[in-house]
């Protein structure tokens, strides 16, 4: 069976929706609160199961990203602990000297996750 075609503009619209029906406008709202136009509402209603699945997959990846951002400080501490245990003078610079190339790459990744501001949920980013 062929894979269903996914229309990226519909997935992008779903990603920008709140998916909570507004009785005052008879539409869904955008994430910023603006109501959908009637055309946008019709487009959203034309979404296929595959497009909703793609939206759900992207949202799941975004939620995982937020979880990782939340846990980054603790993950950084767990990562550094074995290096710090080996040191008498416990500084990040001294810990880095004990690390190999892969350890430094992981340290850079953890520091980036912790220090960069959280990104907004946008289509085809996560």
Short mmCIF file of N, CA and C in Angstrom, two decimals:
data_model
loop_
_atom_site.label_atom_id
_atom_site.label_comp_id
_atom_site.label_asym_id
_atom_site.label_seq_id
_atom_site.Cartn_x
_atom_site.Cartn_y
_atom_site.Cartn_z
N UNK A 1 0.85 -1.17 0.00
CA UNK A 1 0.00 0.00 0.00
C UNK A 1 0.90 1.24 0.00
N UNK A 2 0.64 2.22 -0.88
CA UNK A 2 1.50 3.40 -0.94
C UNK A 2 1.31 4.28 0.30
N UNK A 3 2.40 4.97 0.65
CA UNK A 3 2.34 5.89 1.79
C UNK A 3 1.41 7.05 1.44
N UNK A 4 0.57 7.48 2.39
CA UNK A 4 -0.30 8.62 2.10
C UNK A 4 0.53 9.89 1.95
N UNK A 5 0.09 10.74 1.04
CA UNK A 5 0.80 11.99 0.82
C UNK A 5 0.49 12.96 1.97
N UNK A 6 1.53 13.57 2.49
CA UNK A 6 1.38 14.54 3.57
C UNK A 6 1.61 15.93 2.98
N UNK A 7 0.64 16.79 3.18
CA UNK A 7 0.73 18.17 2.69
C UNK A 7 1.35 19.02 3.80
N UNK A 8 2.60 19.47 3.59
CA UNK A 8 3.31 20.20 4.65
C UNK A 8 2.57 21.45 5.15
N UNK A 9 1.85 22.15 4.27
CA UNK A 9 1.17 23.36 4.71
C UNK A 9 0.04 23.04 5.70
N UNK A 10 -0.55 21.87 5.58
CA UNK A 10 -1.60 21.48 6.53
C UNK A 10 -0.98 21.09 7.86
N UNK A 11 0.13 20.37 7.82
CA UNK A 11 0.82 20.02 9.06
C UNK A 11 1.28 21.30 9.76
N UNK A 12 1.78 22.27 9.00
CA UNK A 12 2.21 23.55 9.58
C UNK A 12 1.03 24.26 10.23
N UNK A 13 -0.13 24.23 9.60
CA UNK A 13 -1.32 24.85 10.18
C UNK A 13 -1.72 24.14 11.47
N UNK A 14 -1.68 22.83 11.47
CA UNK A 14 -2.01 22.08 12.69
C UNK A 14 -1.02 22.40 13.81
N UNK A 15 0.25 22.55 13.46
CA UNK A 15 1.27 22.88 14.46
C UNK A 15 1.06 24.28 15.04
N UNK A 16 0.41 25.15 14.29
CA UNK A 16 0.17 26.52 14.75
C UNK A 16 -1.21 26.66 15.40
N UNK A 17 -1.91 25.56 15.58
CA UNK A 17 -3.25 25.64 16.16
C UNK A 17 -3.24 25.24 17.62
N UNK A 18 -4.23 25.73 18.32
CA UNK A 18 -4.41 25.38 19.73
C UNK A 18 -5.27 24.13 19.86
N UNK A 19 -6.01 23.79 18.80
CA UNK A 19 -6.88 22.62 18.75
C UNK A 19 -7.93 22.61 19.86
N UNK A 20 -8.32 23.79 20.29
CA UNK A 20 -9.41 23.91 21.25
C UNK A 20 -10.44 24.83 20.61
N UNK A 21 -11.59 24.28 20.34
CA UNK A 21 -12.64 25.00 19.62
C UNK A 21 -13.09 26.23 20.40
N UNK A 22 -13.17 27.35 19.69
CA UNK A 22 -13.65 28.60 20.31
C UNK A 22 -15.10 28.83 19.89
N UNK A 23 -15.99 28.84 20.86
CA UNK A 23 -17.41 29.06 20.56
C UNK A 23 -17.67 30.47 20.06
N UNK A 24 -16.88 31.45 20.52
CA UNK A 24 -17.14 32.83 20.12
C UNK A 24 -16.86 33.08 18.64
N UNK A 25 -15.93 32.32 18.06
CA UNK A 25 -15.60 32.50 16.63
C UNK A 25 -15.98 31.28 15.79
N UNK A 26 -16.42 30.22 16.45
CA UNK A 26 -16.74 28.96 15.77
C UNK A 26 -15.55 28.41 14.99
N UNK A 27 -14.36 28.60 15.51
CA UNK A 27 -13.14 28.10 14.87
C UNK A 27 -12.16 27.66 15.93
N UNK A 28 -11.08 27.05 15.47
CA UNK A 28 -9.93 26.82 16.32
C UNK A 28 -9.13 28.11 16.35
N UNK A 29 -8.33 28.32 17.40
CA UNK A 29 -7.43 29.48 17.39
C UNK A 29 -6.01 29.06 17.02
N UNK A 30 -5.25 30.05 16.56
CA UNK A 30 -3.81 29.87 16.39
C UNK A 30 -3.19 29.83 17.79
N UNK A 31 -1.94 29.43 17.88
CA UNK A 31 -1.26 29.35 19.17
C UNK A 31 -1.18 30.73 19.85
N UNK A 32 -1.16 31.79 19.05
CA UNK A 32 -1.10 33.14 19.62
C UNK A 32 -2.48 33.70 19.97
N UNK A 33 -3.54 32.89 19.79
CA UNK A 33 -4.89 33.31 20.17
C UNK A 33 -5.75 33.82 19.04
N UNK A 34 -5.15 34.15 17.90
CA UNK A 34 -5.96 34.62 16.76
C UNK A 34 -6.86 33.50 16.29
N UNK A 35 -8.13 33.80 15.99
CA UNK A 35 -8.99 32.75 15.47
C UNK A 35 -8.60 32.40 14.03
N UNK A 36 -8.82 31.15 13.67
CA UNK A 36 -8.62 30.73 12.29
C UNK A 36 -9.59 31.50 11.41
N UNK A 37 -9.16 31.79 10.19
CA UNK A 37 -10.10 32.29 9.20
C UNK A 37 -10.95 31.10 8.77
N UNK A 38 -12.03 31.36 8.10
CA UNK A 38 -12.86 30.26 7.61
C UNK A 38 -12.07 29.36 6.65
N UNK A 39 -11.20 29.99 5.85
CA UNK A 39 -10.37 29.22 4.92
C UNK A 39 -9.41 28.31 5.68
N UNK A 40 -8.77 28.85 6.74
CA UNK A 40 -7.86 28.04 7.55
C UNK A 40 -8.61 26.91 8.24
N UNK A 41 -9.82 27.21 8.72
CA UNK A 41 -10.62 26.18 9.38
C UNK A 41 -10.95 25.06 8.40
N UNK A 42 -11.34 25.43 7.18
CA UNK A 42 -11.65 24.41 6.17
C UNK A 42 -10.40 23.60 5.83
N UNK A 43 -9.27 24.26 5.76
CA UNK A 43 -8.00 23.55 5.48
C UNK A 43 -7.69 22.57 6.59
N UNK A 44 -7.84 23.00 7.84
CA UNK A 44 -7.57 22.12 8.98
C UNK A 44 -8.52 20.92 8.97
N UNK A 45 -9.79 21.16 8.64
CA UNK A 45 -10.76 20.06 8.59
C UNK A 45 -10.47 19.08 7.46
N UNK A 46 -9.69 19.51 6.47
CA UNK A 46 -9.36 18.60 5.36
C UNK A 46 -8.16 17.72 5.68
N UNK A 47 -7.57 17.89 6.87
CA UNK A 47 -6.38 17.10 7.24
C UNK A 47 -6.71 15.61 7.25
N UNK A 48 -5.79 14.85 6.72
CA UNK A 48 -5.94 13.40 6.69
C UNK A 48 -5.38 12.80 7.99
N UNK A 49 -5.65 11.54 8.18
CA UNK A 49 -5.13 10.83 9.35
C UNK A 49 -3.60 10.89 9.35
N UNK A 50 -2.98 10.74 8.18
CA UNK A 50 -1.52 10.78 8.08
C UNK A 50 -0.98 12.15 8.49
N UNK A 51 -1.70 13.21 8.14
CA UNK A 51 -1.26 14.55 8.50
C UNK A 51 -1.40 14.79 10.00
N UNK A 52 -2.49 14.30 10.60
CA UNK A 52 -2.62 14.39 12.06
C UNK A 52 -1.54 13.55 12.74
N UNK A 53 -1.23 12.39 12.18
CA UNK A 53 -0.16 11.56 12.74
C UNK A 53 1.19 12.27 12.67
N UNK A 54 1.45 12.94 11.55
CA UNK A 54 2.71 13.69 11.40
C UNK A 54 2.76 14.83 12.40
N UNK A 55 1.66 15.54 12.56
CA UNK A 55 1.59 16.61 13.57
C UNK A 55 1.87 16.02 14.96
N UNK A 56 1.22 14.91 15.28
CA UNK A 56 1.40 14.27 16.60
C UNK A 56 2.85 13.86 16.81
N UNK A 57 3.48 13.32 15.78
CA UNK A 57 4.89 12.90 15.90
C UNK A 57 5.78 14.11 16.16
N UNK A 58 5.53 15.21 15.45
CA UNK A 58 6.32 16.41 15.66
C UNK A 58 6.10 16.96 17.07
N UNK A 59 4.86 16.95 17.53
CA UNK A 59 4.56 17.45 18.87
C UNK A 59 5.23 16.57 19.93
N UNK A 60 5.23 15.26 19.72
CA UNK A 60 5.89 14.34 20.65
C UNK A 60 7.38 14.64 20.73
N UNK A 61 8.01 14.89 19.57
CA UNK A 61 9.44 15.23 19.57
C UNK A 61 9.68 16.55 20.31
N UNK A 62 8.77 17.50 20.14
CA UNK A 62 8.91 18.79 20.85
C UNK A 62 8.79 18.59 22.36
N UNK A 63 7.86 17.78 22.78
CA UNK A 63 7.70 17.54 24.22
C UNK A 63 8.95 16.85 24.78
N UNK A 64 9.55 15.97 24.02
CA UNK A 64 10.80 15.32 24.43
C UNK A 64 11.92 16.37 24.55
N UNK A 65 11.96 17.30 23.61
CA UNK A 65 12.93 18.39 23.65
C UNK A 65 12.75 19.22 24.93
N UNK A 66 11.50 19.57 25.27
CA UNK A 66 11.24 20.34 26.50
C UNK A 66 11.65 19.55 27.75
N UNK A 67 11.37 18.24 27.74
CA UNK A 67 11.77 17.41 28.88
C UNK A 67 13.29 17.42 29.03
N UNK A 68 13.98 17.29 27.91
CA UNK A 68 15.44 17.30 27.93
C UNK A 68 15.95 18.66 28.45
N UNK A 69 15.32 19.76 28.03
CA UNK A 69 15.71 21.09 28.51
C UNK A 69 15.53 21.18 30.02
N UNK A 70 14.42 20.66 30.52
CA UNK A 70 14.12 20.71 31.95
C UNK A 70 15.12 19.89 32.75
N UNK A 71 15.51 18.76 32.21
CA UNK A 71 16.41 17.85 32.93
C UNK A 71 17.89 18.15 32.70
N UNK A 72 18.21 19.12 31.86
CA UNK A 72 19.60 19.39 31.50
C UNK A 72 20.49 19.73 32.70
N UNK A 73 20.06 20.57 33.64
CA UNK A 73 20.97 20.86 34.77
C UNK A 73 21.35 19.61 35.56
N UNK A 74 20.37 18.76 35.82
CA UNK A 74 20.65 17.53 36.56
C UNK A 74 21.51 16.57 35.73
N UNK A 75 21.24 16.49 34.44
CA UNK A 75 22.03 15.62 33.56
C UNK A 75 23.48 16.09 33.50
N UNK A 76 23.67 17.40 33.49
CA UNK A 76 25.03 17.94 33.49
C UNK A 76 25.76 17.57 34.78
N UNK A 77 25.08 17.68 35.90
CA UNK A 77 25.69 17.31 37.19
C UNK A 77 26.06 15.83 37.22
N UNK A 78 25.14 14.97 36.74
CA UNK A 78 25.43 13.52 36.70
C UNK A 78 26.61 13.22 35.79
N UNK A 79 26.68 13.93 34.66
CA UNK A 79 27.77 13.71 33.72
C UNK A 79 29.11 14.12 34.33
N UNK A 80 29.13 15.26 35.02
CA UNK A 80 30.39 15.78 35.56
C UNK A 80 30.85 15.06 36.82
N UNK A 81 29.94 14.44 37.54
CA UNK A 81 30.28 13.83 38.84
C UNK A 81 31.48 12.89 38.80
N UNK A 82 31.57 11.94 37.86
CA UNK A 82 32.73 11.04 37.87
C UNK A 82 34.06 11.77 37.64
N UNK A 83 34.03 12.84 36.85
CA UNK A 83 35.26 13.60 36.62
C UNK A 83 35.63 14.39 37.88
N UNK A 84 34.65 15.01 38.49
CA UNK A 84 34.90 15.80 39.69
C UNK A 84 35.41 14.92 40.83
N UNK A 85 34.92 13.68 40.90
CA UNK A 85 35.35 12.75 41.95
C UNK A 85 36.85 12.46 41.86
N UNK A 86 37.42 12.59 40.68
CA UNK A 86 38.84 12.30 40.49
C UNK A 86 39.74 13.48 40.83
N UNK A 87 39.15 14.65 41.10
CA UNK A 87 39.93 15.87 41.27
C UNK A 87 40.03 16.30 42.72
N UNK A 88 41.16 16.88 43.06
CA UNK A 88 41.28 17.51 44.37
C UNK A 88 40.84 18.97 44.28
N UNK A 89 41.18 19.64 43.18
CA UNK A 89 40.70 20.99 42.92
C UNK A 89 39.59 20.87 41.89
N UNK A 90 38.36 21.00 42.35
CA UNK A 90 37.19 20.69 41.52
C UNK A 90 36.73 21.92 40.74
N UNK A 91 37.26 22.03 39.51
CA UNK A 91 36.83 23.10 38.61
C UNK A 91 36.45 22.46 37.28
N UNK A 92 35.64 23.18 36.54
CA UNK A 92 35.24 22.67 35.23
C UNK A 92 36.44 22.51 34.31
N UNK A 93 37.36 23.48 34.37
CA UNK A 93 38.56 23.39 33.55
C UNK A 93 39.39 22.15 33.85
N UNK A 94 39.53 21.82 35.12
CA UNK A 94 40.27 20.61 35.50
C UNK A 94 39.53 19.36 35.04
N UNK A 95 38.20 19.37 35.14
CA UNK A 95 37.42 18.22 34.70
C UNK A 95 37.57 18.01 33.20
N UNK A 96 37.58 19.10 32.45
CA UNK A 96 37.71 19.00 30.99
C UNK A 96 39.04 18.36 30.62
N UNK A 97 40.08 18.61 31.38
CA UNK A 97 41.40 18.02 31.09
C UNK A 97 41.37 16.50 31.19
N UNK A 98 40.45 15.95 31.98
CA UNK A 98 40.34 14.50 32.12
C UNK A 98 39.50 13.87 31.00
N UNK A 99 38.81 14.67 30.23
CA UNK A 99 37.87 14.17 29.23
C UNK A 99 38.54 13.85 27.91
N UNK A 100 38.00 12.81 27.26
CA UNK A 100 38.44 12.54 25.89
C UNK A 100 37.53 13.33 24.93
N UNK A 101 37.77 13.15 23.66
CA UNK A 101 37.04 13.90 22.63
C UNK A 101 35.52 13.69 22.75
N UNK A 102 35.09 12.46 22.95
CA UNK A 102 33.66 12.17 23.05
C UNK A 102 33.05 12.78 24.31
N UNK A 103 33.78 12.76 25.41
CA UNK A 103 33.30 13.37 26.65
C UNK A 103 33.13 14.88 26.47
N UNK A 104 34.11 15.52 25.81
CA UNK A 104 34.00 16.97 25.58
C UNK A 104 32.82 17.29 24.66
N UNK A 105 32.56 16.44 23.69
CA UNK A 105 31.41 16.67 22.81
C UNK A 105 30.11 16.57 23.60
N UNK A 106 30.03 15.60 24.50
CA UNK A 106 28.83 15.46 25.34
C UNK A 106 28.70 16.65 26.29
N UNK A 107 29.81 17.10 26.85
CA UNK A 107 29.77 18.28 27.71
C UNK A 107 29.26 19.49 26.92
N UNK A 108 29.77 19.69 25.73
CA UNK A 108 29.31 20.80 24.89
C UNK A 108 27.82 20.70 24.60
N UNK A 109 27.35 19.49 24.31
CA UNK A 109 25.93 19.29 24.03
C UNK A 109 25.09 19.65 25.26
N UNK A 110 25.48 19.15 26.42
CA UNK A 110 24.73 19.42 27.64
C UNK A 110 24.74 20.91 28.00
N UNK A 111 25.88 21.56 27.84
CA UNK A 111 25.95 22.99 28.12
C UNK A 111 25.08 23.79 27.16
N UNK A 112 25.06 23.39 25.90
CA UNK A 112 24.22 24.07 24.92
C UNK A 112 22.75 23.90 25.25
N UNK A 113 22.35 22.68 25.59
CA UNK A 113 20.95 22.42 25.94
C UNK A 113 20.55 23.27 27.14
N UNK A 114 21.43 23.36 28.10
CA UNK A 114 21.10 24.09 29.33
C UNK A 114 21.08 25.60 29.12
N UNK A 115 21.97 26.14 28.30
CA UNK A 115 22.11 27.59 28.22
C UNK A 115 21.26 28.24 27.13
N UNK A 116 20.95 27.53 26.06
CA UNK A 116 20.13 28.13 25.01
C UNK A 116 18.69 28.29 25.48
N UNK A 117 18.04 29.41 25.13
CA UNK A 117 16.63 29.55 25.48
C UNK A 117 15.80 28.48 24.75
N UNK A 118 14.72 28.09 25.37
CA UNK A 118 13.85 27.07 24.76
C UNK A 118 13.24 27.63 23.48
N UNK A 119 13.21 26.79 22.47
CA UNK A 119 12.60 27.18 21.19
C UNK A 119 11.10 26.92 21.23
N UNK A 120 10.37 27.69 20.45
CA UNK A 120 8.94 27.49 20.32
C UNK A 120 8.66 26.28 19.44
N UNK A 121 7.49 25.73 19.60
CA UNK A 121 7.06 24.62 18.75
C UNK A 121 6.73 25.17 17.37
N UNK A 122 7.47 24.72 16.40
CA UNK A 122 7.23 25.12 15.02
C UNK A 122 7.30 23.88 14.14
N UNK A 123 6.59 23.89 13.02
CA UNK A 123 6.56 22.71 12.18
C UNK A 123 7.93 22.38 11.58
N UNK A 124 8.20 21.09 11.47
CA UNK A 124 9.39 20.55 10.83
C UNK A 124 10.68 21.05 11.45
N UNK A 125 10.66 21.33 12.75
CA UNK A 125 11.86 21.75 13.47
C UNK A 125 12.34 20.65 14.40
N UNK A 126 11.41 19.88 14.96
CA UNK A 126 11.75 18.88 15.95
C UNK A 126 11.50 17.50 15.43
#
